[in-house]
Amino acid sequence: MRVATPRTRPRTVASAADWLTRLPPSGTLDEWRAPDRNLSPSWQKLLASLPARPQAFGAELQRRAQQLAQQLRADAITHNVHGTEQSLPWAPELLPLVMEPADWAAIERGVAQRAQLLQLMLADLYGGRQHLLKRGLLPPSLLFRHPGYLRPLNGFSPPGGLYLHVVSFELARGPDGRWWVTSQRTQTAAGLGHVLQHRLIVSRLFPEAFEQLRVQHMASTYRRLLQSLRGQAAMAAADAHPRLAVLTAGPDAPGYFEHAYLARYLGLPLVEGGDLTVRGERLYAKMLEGLAPVHGLLRMIDDNQCDPLELDERQGCYGVPGLLQVLRAGRLALANAPGSGFLESPALSGFLPGIAQSLLGQPLLLPSLASWWCGEAAAWESVRPHLPKLCMRPSLGPDVGALRPEGGRIEEDPEAWTLQERPGRSQALRWREGRLEGVPVGLRVYAVADGTGNWQVLPGGFGRVHADADEPLLPARGSAMDLWVRTDGTVDTFSMLTGRLSVDDILARRGPVASRTAESLYWLGRYTERTEQAVRLARAALQRSTGTELPAPVQRALRVLLQRAGLLGSGGVAPSRAVLRRSLLKALGEESGLGWLLTALSRSAGSLRERLSPEQWGLMRSMGQDLRATLRPADKAAPTTNEVLRALDELAVQLAAVTGAQSDRMTRDHGWRLLTVGRHVERLVSHATQFGVLLREGALADAEGNALLLELYDSTITFRARYQRHQDLLALVDLLVLDDNNPRAWACILRRLRTELRKLPIAADVADELLSGLPAQGPGLTLQTLRGLDDEALRRRLDALAAQLADAGAQLSDDIGKRFFAHVSDPLQKP
């Protein structure tokens, strides 16, 4: 095993404990050491749970690091936008950061006091008194110039007077062991979902150490957050049962994974701005059954995204027009209330000691990082000679991190800049690339309002890893260690899953399906079926690209079908199968056709993270990656036909697993019914189109055309068992059109559509209207009606029916969208 810090060279040692004890001081405080410079009791216990021999110790940590990476892949934990790989700012480190009870007690008192102070500041500045301004404790320009101060909410007081439900603080520890507040985040609960996920993963990697160290559990604090929001929502709901939700910016949001994870943990629905609407100063969610009132939101979007009507109209796709009006009417609890963005300004640090004395009557228990707001001429002149030792940060947002001080830039607009001391940080141990190393670390901790006027500090959080010990850390940078807070008392074993549910709880958890969720499920069904059809068609075409030349009608039909599926460019009929093969291989490797379908499928699944199992979501996400790896290998060598066929075979197996999960592992609610309807609408249109094309091109007069149709309908084995090698058109009609037991036959598809549509929350006459374009019974014909028809008459009859059903399926899809869905422009939803 190698162990090193940035200041030491790797060397072989007797044991990890021996190395950590003898390691020279890093020049700052080491979190793994006790005051006497020996190993802290916590690290002694942590090491005791691991092998003592150096090689075994290193191998064991490396094995657990691989388990961590595997778990992240399995959970598809991302901070990206649909497949674009980006760094994950909350990427979990393997080793935890352990906090001793005495250290935590000081942090807990100081953080709770800070949260209470910020709550009182908002009540003063928005509630109408504004004593802080009148007494000169806060410069007016620092408040009114900051975009985070929302003038539309001047005079606003939320139900119960609670503006903040959750606040996060960034802390750093200096060489003297004291903790300093470097910044605070007041707009959203960002990171709370990752805190949960990190704890779940890391505690399972070190179960013995977690138990022996008596690490405090966190579920009670999350319960307090939920109770606080529900209590405020009850005031807004008056006599109604309060309904809560988590508000996200949607699947394109970098933090969508944690939004879905947190919503699932809290047992709340996840909604987007497009799911909500304001009617008569009340907020409603668009559900399949109609509009349902919403009384409380835990928001994961910034202030300026909340209401495009009164705030930033450019953020309209995220927020809800009229949301601020609902707030002012006192009919919504919003955690946190908008308008706290100015509290995040670093310029505020220099004024907080005086404000604390005024509002709390006591000094700050946790000092702030020394800061000088340049809008005060005296402060600016006093620190001007010391610019090289300081860092410069924007006073009026947004926070872009530490900048090199520039006197000329400050002179242009002094109020816009704040100078700060460089924080300096302690060091913690992490495992990276097969070795232990010391890295600068700060803390992110959370305070939660309990609804009674007090604050509870979450006994956990993050150890934020910094590249530079002397620079502030932006929210979108750095990895994180799970923060283990030890306790000398009783470990709180409360679980969010315990407790007896009431009848109202049961009814609430059986709530209706959101319109946007239903729409995503509908398109998930359509894209799944469309992808299956495309894979089956591409495989059939490639298999026929070698050997005996295809009959001209079959070749024409195959090319028409490939073009309609986006698997082949437009143009005339291919002169040979060699050209067809090359064109198809090229099309499969492009971001169109099958590649586009896999992206659309992954995107639809991504917007349903709170409903899909990790296995199901991970499978749909990986299918496109696996196919691209085959079609565009790193060595740039073009894949052979056989290699592509094997990739398509593997993709077909993956799709079978996806459809199996949809059929057998999802609850049969109205959302699932729309998924099923979407699959069968797509199947009806595809199969009717395929039958019609093969008929019109004359391909079904040939055995090869019959075989192609049976393959596209996935009915080859059944046909051979029933009809041996007969090639009669009537036999094809019996199996592929009339057989109510064949899930690919028109009769069975239409029966499933009628059944599932009538189970949706609509009146019988509405269902009849939706189904009016389809045959009243069966597929629109029977064997008896075909008696006496010759093959030509039969072809004409089938061709007309195929065209009718394809058109009726497309029209049904449009009608379903108009009836059920809250429309949001989505370029991926092609007809």
PDB file of C-alpha atoms in Angstrom, residues 126 156 181 288 342 512 599:
ATOM      1  CA  TYR A 126     -39.823  42.026   3.991  1.00  0.00           C
ATOM      2  CA  PHE A 156     -45.089  39.830   2.302  1.00  0.00           C
ATOM      3  CA  VAL A 181     -18.535  30.474   8.341  1.00  0.00           C
ATOM      4  CA  LEU A 288     -55.266  13.083 -15.363  1.00  0.00           C
ATOM      5  CA  PHE A 342     -29.316  38.692  -0.981  1.00  0.00           C
ATOM      6  CA  PRO A 512     -53.798  10.732  -8.927  1.00  0.00           C
ATOM      7  CA  THR A 599     -31.894   8.919 -26.939  1.00  0.00           C
TER       8      THR A 599
END
